[in-house]
PDB file of C-alpha atoms in Angstrom:
ATOM      1  CA  MET A 211      -3.695  50.087 -50.714  1.00  0.00           C
ATOM      2  CA  LEU A 212      -4.416  46.341 -49.541  1.00  0.00           C
ATOM      3  CA  ARG A 213      -1.701  44.834 -52.492  1.00  0.00           C
ATOM      4  CA  GLY A 214       0.375  47.572 -50.337  1.00  0.00           C
ATOM      5  CA  LEU A 215      -0.394  46.012 -47.571  1.00  0.00           C
ATOM      6  CA  TYR A 216      -0.034  42.704 -48.414  1.00  0.00           C
ATOM      7  CA  ASP A 217       3.434  43.220 -50.000  1.00  0.00           C
ATOM      8  CA  TRP A 218       5.093  45.431 -46.720  1.00  0.00           C
ATOM      9  CA  THR A 219       3.737  42.489 -44.583  1.00  0.00           C
ATOM     10  CA  LEU A 220       5.136  39.590 -46.781  1.00  0.00           C
ATOM     11  CA  SER A 221       8.602  41.891 -46.970  1.00  0.00           C
ATOM     12  CA  LEU A 222       8.651  41.340 -42.676  1.00  0.00           C
ATOM     13  CA  ALA A 223       9.215  38.023 -43.664  1.00  0.00           C
ATOM     14  CA  ALA A 224      12.971  38.251 -44.141  1.00  0.00           C
ATOM     15  CA  ARG A 225      14.111  40.635 -41.484  1.00  0.00           C
ATOM     16  CA  ARG A 226      15.520  39.084 -38.363  1.00  0.00           C
ATOM     17  CA  SER A 227      12.979  40.825 -36.349  1.00  0.00           C
ATOM     18  CA  ALA A 228      10.342  38.264 -38.611  1.00  0.00           C
ATOM     19  CA  GLU A 229       9.241  36.644 -35.142  1.00  0.00           C
ATOM     20  CA  TRP A 230       8.085  39.462 -33.806  1.00  0.00           C
ATOM     21  CA  TRP A 231       6.356  40.755 -37.079  1.00  0.00           C
ATOM     22  CA  LEU A 232       4.899  37.717 -36.907  1.00  0.00           C
ATOM     23  CA  ALA A 233       3.517  37.605 -33.478  1.00  0.00           C
ATOM     24  CA  PHE A 234       2.348  41.444 -34.044  1.00  0.00           C
ATOM     25  CA  ILE A 235       0.719  40.510 -37.688  1.00  0.00           C
ATOM     26  CA  ALA A 236      -1.227  37.518 -35.610  1.00  0.00           C
ATOM     27  CA  PHE A 237      -2.140  39.489 -32.720  1.00  0.00           C
ATOM     28  CA  VAL A 238      -3.456  42.980 -34.555  1.00  0.00           C
ATOM     29  CA  GLU A 239      -5.233  40.300 -37.100  1.00  0.00           C
ATOM     30  CA  SER A 240      -7.547  39.074 -34.522  1.00  0.00           C
ATOM     31  CA  SER A 241      -8.805  42.321 -33.443  1.00  0.00           C
ATOM     32  CA  VAL A 242      -7.997  44.966 -36.022  1.00  0.00           C
ATOM     33  CA  PHE A 243      -5.842  44.498 -38.852  1.00  0.00           C
ATOM     34  CA  LEU A 244      -6.996  43.325 -42.324  1.00  0.00           C
ATOM     35  CA  VAL A 245      -3.731  40.904 -43.824  1.00  0.00           C
ATOM     36  CA  PRO A 246      -3.917  37.251 -42.341  1.00  0.00           C
ATOM     37  CA  ALA A 247      -0.843  36.202 -40.313  1.00  0.00           C
ATOM     38  CA  ASP A 248      -0.296  33.368 -42.802  1.00  0.00           C
ATOM     39  CA  VAL A 249       1.214  36.075 -45.120  1.00  0.00           C
ATOM     40  CA  LEU A 250       4.394  35.847 -42.950  1.00  0.00           C
ATOM     41  CA  TYR A 251       3.913  32.937 -41.602  1.00  0.00           C
ATOM     42  CA  LEU A 252       4.019  30.645 -44.849  1.00  0.00           C
ATOM     43  CA  PRO A 253       7.829  32.088 -46.001  1.00  0.00           C
ATOM     44  CA  MET A 254       8.934  32.139 -43.129  1.00  0.00           C
ATOM     45  CA  ALA A 255       8.262  28.559 -42.629  1.00  0.00           C
ATOM     46  CA  LEU A 256       9.307  28.155 -46.044  1.00  0.00           C
ATOM     47  CA  SER A 257      12.732  29.286 -45.536  1.00  0.00           C
ATOM     48  CA  LYS A 258      13.267  27.873 -42.507  1.00  0.00           C
ATOM     49  CA  PRO A 259      11.612  24.726 -42.095  1.00  0.00           C
ATOM     50  CA  GLU A 260      12.996  23.436 -38.923  1.00  0.00           C
ATOM     51  CA  ARG A 261      11.296  26.263 -37.021  1.00  0.00           C
ATOM     52  CA  ALA A 262       7.918  25.775 -38.791  1.00  0.00           C
ATOM     53  CA  TYR A 263       6.208  24.552 -35.469  1.00  0.00           C
ATOM     54  CA  ARG A 264       7.972  27.472 -33.684  1.00  0.00           C
ATOM     55  CA  TYR A 265       6.402  29.701 -36.193  1.00  0.00           C
ATOM     56  CA  ALA A 266       2.967  27.812 -35.440  1.00  0.00           C
ATOM     57  CA  LEU A 267       3.496  28.361 -31.824  1.00  0.00           C
ATOM     58  CA  ILE A 268       4.382  32.377 -31.666  1.00  0.00           C
ATOM     59  CA  ALA A 269       1.347  33.012 -34.639  1.00  0.00           C
ATOM     60  CA  THR A 270      -1.238  30.408 -31.906  1.00  0.00           C
ATOM     61  CA  VAL A 271      -0.237  32.746 -29.333  1.00  0.00           C
ATOM     62  CA  ALA A 272      -0.547  35.724 -30.492  1.00  0.00           C
ATOM     63  CA  SER A 273      -3.680  35.146 -32.696  1.00  0.00           C
ATOM     64  CA  VAL A 274      -5.348  34.350 -29.606  1.00  0.00           C
ATOM     65  CA  LEU A 275      -3.983  37.021 -27.520  1.00  0.00           C
ATOM     66  CA  GLY A 276      -5.383  39.481 -30.042  1.00  0.00           C
ATOM     67  CA  GLY A 277      -8.658  37.749 -30.364  1.00  0.00           C
ATOM     68  CA  VAL A 278      -8.636  38.185 -26.737  1.00  0.00           C
ATOM     69  CA  ALA A 279      -8.593  41.994 -26.658  1.00  0.00           C
ATOM     70  CA  GLY A 280     -10.944  41.912 -29.815  1.00  0.00           C
ATOM     71  CA  TRP A 281     -13.192  40.513 -27.554  1.00  0.00           C
ATOM     72  CA  PHE A 282     -12.618  43.147 -25.220  1.00  0.00           C
ATOM     73  CA  ILE A 283     -12.879  45.637 -27.886  1.00  0.00           C
ATOM     74  CA  GLY A 284     -16.696  43.920 -28.156  1.00  0.00           C
ATOM     75  CA  HIS A 285     -17.989  44.066 -24.439  1.00  0.00           C
ATOM     76  CA  TYR A 286     -16.397  47.377 -23.523  1.00  0.00           C
ATOM     77  CA  ALA A 287     -15.930  49.551 -26.397  1.00  0.00           C
ATOM     78  CA  TYR A 288     -17.999  48.287 -29.134  1.00  0.00           C
ATOM     79  CA  GLU A 289     -19.559  51.885 -29.823  1.00  0.00           C
ATOM     80  CA  ALA A 290     -16.186  54.058 -29.159  1.00  0.00           C
ATOM     81  CA  VAL A 291     -13.724  51.367 -31.010  1.00  0.00           C
ATOM     82  CA  ALA A 292     -15.444  48.193 -32.611  1.00  0.00           C
ATOM     83  CA  LYS A 293     -17.505  50.656 -34.465  1.00  0.00           C
ATOM     84  CA  PRO A 294     -15.344  52.492 -36.367  1.00  0.00           C
ATOM     85  CA  ILE A 295     -13.439  49.433 -37.036  1.00  0.00           C
ATOM     86  CA  LEU A 296     -16.463  47.447 -38.709  1.00  0.00           C
ATOM     87  CA  GLU A 297     -17.435  50.877 -40.553  1.00  0.00           C
ATOM     88  CA  PHE A 298     -13.734  51.355 -41.740  1.00  0.00           C
ATOM     89  CA  TYR A 299     -13.814  47.577 -43.077  1.00  0.00           C
ATOM     90  CA  GLY A 300     -17.051  47.864 -44.624  1.00  0.00           C
ATOM     91  CA  LYS A 301     -18.186  44.872 -42.616  1.00  0.00           C
ATOM     92  CA  TYR A 302     -20.634  46.936 -40.411  1.00  0.00           C
ATOM     93  CA  ASP A 303     -24.043  45.908 -41.763  1.00  0.00           C
ATOM     94  CA  GLU A 304     -22.479  41.829 -42.013  1.00  0.00           C
ATOM     95  CA  PHE A 305     -21.733  42.183 -38.068  1.00  0.00           C
ATOM     96  CA  GLU A 306     -25.070  43.728 -37.001  1.00  0.00           C
ATOM     97  CA  GLN A 307     -27.201  41.216 -39.002  1.00  0.00           C
ATOM     98  CA  LEU A 308     -24.937  38.648 -37.180  1.00  0.00           C
ATOM     99  CA  ARG A 309     -25.128  40.269 -33.881  1.00  0.00           C
ATOM    100  CA  THR A 310     -29.015  39.991 -34.482  1.00  0.00           C
ATOM    101  CA  SER A 311     -28.761  35.877 -34.800  1.00  0.00           C
ATOM    102  CA  SER A 312     -25.630  35.035 -33.558  1.00  0.00           C
ATOM    103  CA  GLY A 313     -26.036  32.381 -30.032  1.00  0.00           C
ATOM    104  CA  VAL A 314     -23.022  30.572 -28.843  1.00  0.00           C
ATOM    105  CA  GLY A 315     -23.817  27.944 -30.638  1.00  0.00           C
ATOM    106  CA  PHE A 316     -22.986  30.301 -34.036  1.00  0.00           C
ATOM    107  CA  ILE A 317     -19.942  31.641 -32.188  1.00  0.00           C
ATOM    108  CA  ILE A 318     -18.092  28.157 -32.094  1.00  0.00           C
ATOM    109  CA  LEU A 319     -19.118  27.131 -35.460  1.00  0.00           C
ATOM    110  CA  MET A 320     -17.792  31.015 -36.699  1.00  0.00           C
ATOM    111  CA  LEU A 321     -15.061  30.442 -34.738  1.00  0.00           C
ATOM    112  CA  ILE A 322     -13.638  26.771 -36.209  1.00  0.00           C
ATOM    113  CA  THR A 323     -14.172  28.182 -39.237  1.00  0.00           C
ATOM    114  CA  SER A 324     -12.627  31.628 -39.182  1.00  0.00           C
ATOM    115  CA  GLY A 325     -10.251  29.747 -37.954  1.00  0.00           C
ATOM    116  CA  ALA A 326      -9.560  27.581 -40.413  1.00  0.00           C
ATOM    117  CA  ALA A 327     -10.309  29.662 -43.957  1.00  0.00           C
ATOM    118  CA  HIS A 328     -11.361  32.960 -42.641  1.00  0.00           C
ATOM    119  CA  LEU A 329     -14.562  32.808 -43.253  1.00  0.00           C
ATOM    120  CA  PRO A 330     -15.989  35.214 -41.539  1.00  0.00           C
ATOM    121  CA  PRO A 331     -12.579  37.097 -40.825  1.00  0.00           C
ATOM    122  CA  ILE A 332     -11.203  36.216 -37.700  1.00  0.00           C
ATOM    123  CA  LYS A 333     -11.585  39.584 -36.069  1.00  0.00           C
ATOM    124  CA  VAL A 334     -15.393  40.304 -36.734  1.00  0.00           C
ATOM    125  CA  VAL A 335     -15.764  36.784 -34.783  1.00  0.00           C
ATOM    126  CA  THR A 336     -13.895  37.905 -31.823  1.00  0.00           C
ATOM    127  CA  ILE A 337     -15.502  41.472 -31.792  1.00  0.00           C
ATOM    128  CA  LEU A 338     -18.902  39.500 -31.751  1.00  0.00           C
ATOM    129  CA  SER A 339     -18.172  36.942 -29.099  1.00  0.00           C
ATOM    130  CA  GLY A 340     -17.511  40.031 -26.835  1.00  0.00           C
ATOM    131  CA  VAL A 341     -20.500  42.172 -27.645  1.00  0.00           C
ATOM    132  CA  ILE A 342     -23.159  39.256 -27.132  1.00  0.00           C
ATOM    133  CA  GLY A 343     -21.163  37.766 -23.855  1.00  0.00           C
ATOM    134  CA  VAL A 344     -19.604  34.738 -25.315  1.00  0.00           C
ATOM    135  CA  ASN A 345     -18.061  33.196 -21.454  1.00  0.00           C
ATOM    136  CA  LEU A 346     -14.136  34.144 -21.879  1.00  0.00           C
ATOM    137  CA  LEU A 347     -12.797  31.194 -20.805  1.00  0.00           C
ATOM    138  CA  LEU A 348     -15.045  29.373 -23.312  1.00  0.00           C
ATOM    139  CA  PHE A 349     -13.937  31.910 -25.902  1.00  0.00           C
ATOM    140  CA  ILE A 350     -10.180  31.598 -25.617  1.00  0.00           C
ATOM    141  CA  GLY A 351     -10.548  27.565 -25.621  1.00  0.00           C
ATOM    142  CA  LEU A 352     -11.954  27.797 -28.822  1.00  0.00           C
ATOM    143  CA  ALA A 353      -9.732  30.353 -30.565  1.00  0.00           C
ATOM    144  CA  ILE A 354      -6.938  28.229 -28.920  1.00  0.00           C
ATOM    145  CA  VAL A 355      -8.305  25.221 -31.200  1.00  0.00           C
ATOM    146  CA  ALA A 356      -9.698  26.899 -34.015  1.00  0.00           C
ATOM    147  CA  ARG A 357      -6.060  29.360 -34.508  1.00  0.00           C
ATOM    148  CA  GLY A 358      -3.646  26.376 -33.220  1.00  0.00           C
ATOM    149  CA  ALA A 359      -5.294  23.602 -35.700  1.00  0.00           C
ATOM    150  CA  ARG A 360      -4.560  25.849 -38.530  1.00  0.00           C
ATOM    151  CA  PHE A 361      -0.994  27.023 -37.909  1.00  0.00           C
ATOM    152  CA  LEU A 362       0.132  23.279 -36.754  1.00  0.00           C
ATOM    153  CA  LEU A 363      -1.122  22.279 -40.150  1.00  0.00           C
ATOM    154  CA  LEU A 364       0.365  24.307 -42.230  1.00  0.00           C
ATOM    155  CA  ALA A 365       3.365  23.899 -40.477  1.00  0.00           C
ATOM    156  CA  TRP A 366       2.579  20.334 -40.658  1.00  0.00           C
ATOM    157  CA  LEU A 367       2.361  20.354 -44.716  1.00  0.00           C
ATOM    158  CA  LEU A 368       5.121  22.760 -44.537  1.00  0.00           C
ATOM    159  CA  ARG A 369       7.690  20.504 -43.052  1.00  0.00           C
ATOM    160  CA  ARG A 370       6.173  17.540 -45.039  1.00  0.00           C
ATOM    161  CA  TYR A 371       5.995  18.575 -48.595  1.00  0.00           C
ATOM    162  CA  GLY A 372       8.384  21.531 -48.380  1.00  0.00           C
ATOM    163  CA  GLU A 373       8.274  24.150 -51.045  1.00  0.00           C
ATOM    164  CA  SER A 374       5.839  21.460 -53.271  1.00  0.00           C
ATOM    165  CA  ILE A 375       2.680  22.450 -51.226  1.00  0.00           C
ATOM    166  CA  LYS A 376       3.322  26.368 -51.372  1.00  0.00           C
ATOM    167  CA  GLU A 377       1.056  26.479 -54.462  1.00  0.00           C
ATOM    168  CA  PHE A 378      -1.762  24.327 -53.255  1.00  0.00           C
ATOM    169  CA  ILE A 379      -1.779  26.036 -49.725  1.00  0.00           C
ATOM    170  CA  GLU A 380      -1.690  29.485 -51.469  1.00  0.00           C
ATOM    171  CA  LYS A 381      -4.200  28.504 -54.363  1.00  0.00           C
ATOM    172  CA  ARG A 382      -6.706  25.538 -52.909  1.00  0.00           C
ATOM    173  CA  LEU A 383      -6.281  24.632 -49.593  1.00  0.00           C
ATOM    174  CA  GLY A 384      -8.140  28.327 -48.927  1.00  0.00           C
ATOM    175  CA  MET A 385     -11.173  27.087 -51.491  1.00  0.00           C
ATOM    176  CA  ILE A 386     -11.365  23.545 -50.016  1.00  0.00           C
ATOM    177  CA  VAL A 387     -11.462  24.772 -46.239  1.00  0.00           C
ATOM    178  CA  SER A 388     -13.963  27.391 -47.227  1.00  0.00           C
ATOM    179  CA  ALA A 389     -16.206  24.918 -49.130  1.00  0.00           C
ATOM    180  CA  GLY A 390     -15.685  22.312 -45.531  1.00  0.00           C
ATOM    181  CA  ALA A 391     -17.116  25.511 -43.581  1.00  0.00           C
ATOM    182  CA  ALA A 392     -19.654  26.266 -45.976  1.00  0.00           C
ATOM    183  CA  ALA A 393     -21.159  22.781 -45.541  1.00  0.00           C
ATOM    184  CA  LEU A 394     -20.774  23.304 -41.769  1.00  0.00           C
ATOM    185  CA  ILE A 395     -22.630  26.777 -41.444  1.00  0.00           C
ATOM    186  CA  LEU A 396     -25.177  25.137 -43.738  1.00  0.00           C
ATOM    187  CA  LEU A 397     -25.314  21.907 -41.141  1.00  0.00           C
ATOM    188  CA  TYR A 398     -25.697  24.263 -38.178  1.00  0.00           C
ATOM    189  CA  ILE A 399     -28.483  26.235 -39.842  1.00  0.00           C
ATOM    190  CA  ALA A 400     -30.408  23.002 -41.388  1.00  0.00           C
ATOM    191  CA  VAL A 401     -30.118  21.819 -37.301  1.00  0.00           C
ATOM    192  CA  ARG A 402     -31.085  24.994 -35.776  1.00  0.00           C
ATOM    193  CA  TYR A 403     -34.226  24.787 -38.140  1.00  0.00           C
ATOM    194  CA  ALA A 404     -35.337  21.749 -37.808  1.00  0.00           C
ATOM    195  CA  HIS A 405     -35.630  22.373 -33.635  1.00  0.00           C
ATOM    196  CA  GLY A 406     -36.745  25.558 -34.003  1.00  0.00           C
TER     197      GLY A 406
END
């Protein structure tokens, strides 16, 4: 099922309506969808590198709006909407562990790591932010920075290096950013327990 969903998302890049699809995928990824917007963003930016920054802006705005939707789902509709979504993706137990141990500082860290490396998935972070009541304006600002940095970095890499960077981005960038994100999480945990 996941491979079919991935292939379908990738096929949208060739359509005339690709920008609308990019906005839609980026929006729903931040609240309920499994496939990251990068799957659509990368082929679009590679086929028209002169529009890479435009696509990055579209993906960022839609992703932040989707994050706000996720925040509202978590804050106002946790039992009715969020819980079934998390159970569907098999993320409910992980979510509940995060819910009981998270504060605003940890949410900030997760927004950064999720924006950079999809670790944890952005939908989990947005819903969790609403559940624990992170200030909405703070959440929006952090989401703009986290998601915008990711898409703008990809745009810069694609504009600068073109097709030659595609394989690196697809295979290694996620691993490098994930390692950096893991280091940040370990640092946060060490600081938290050193002061606690």
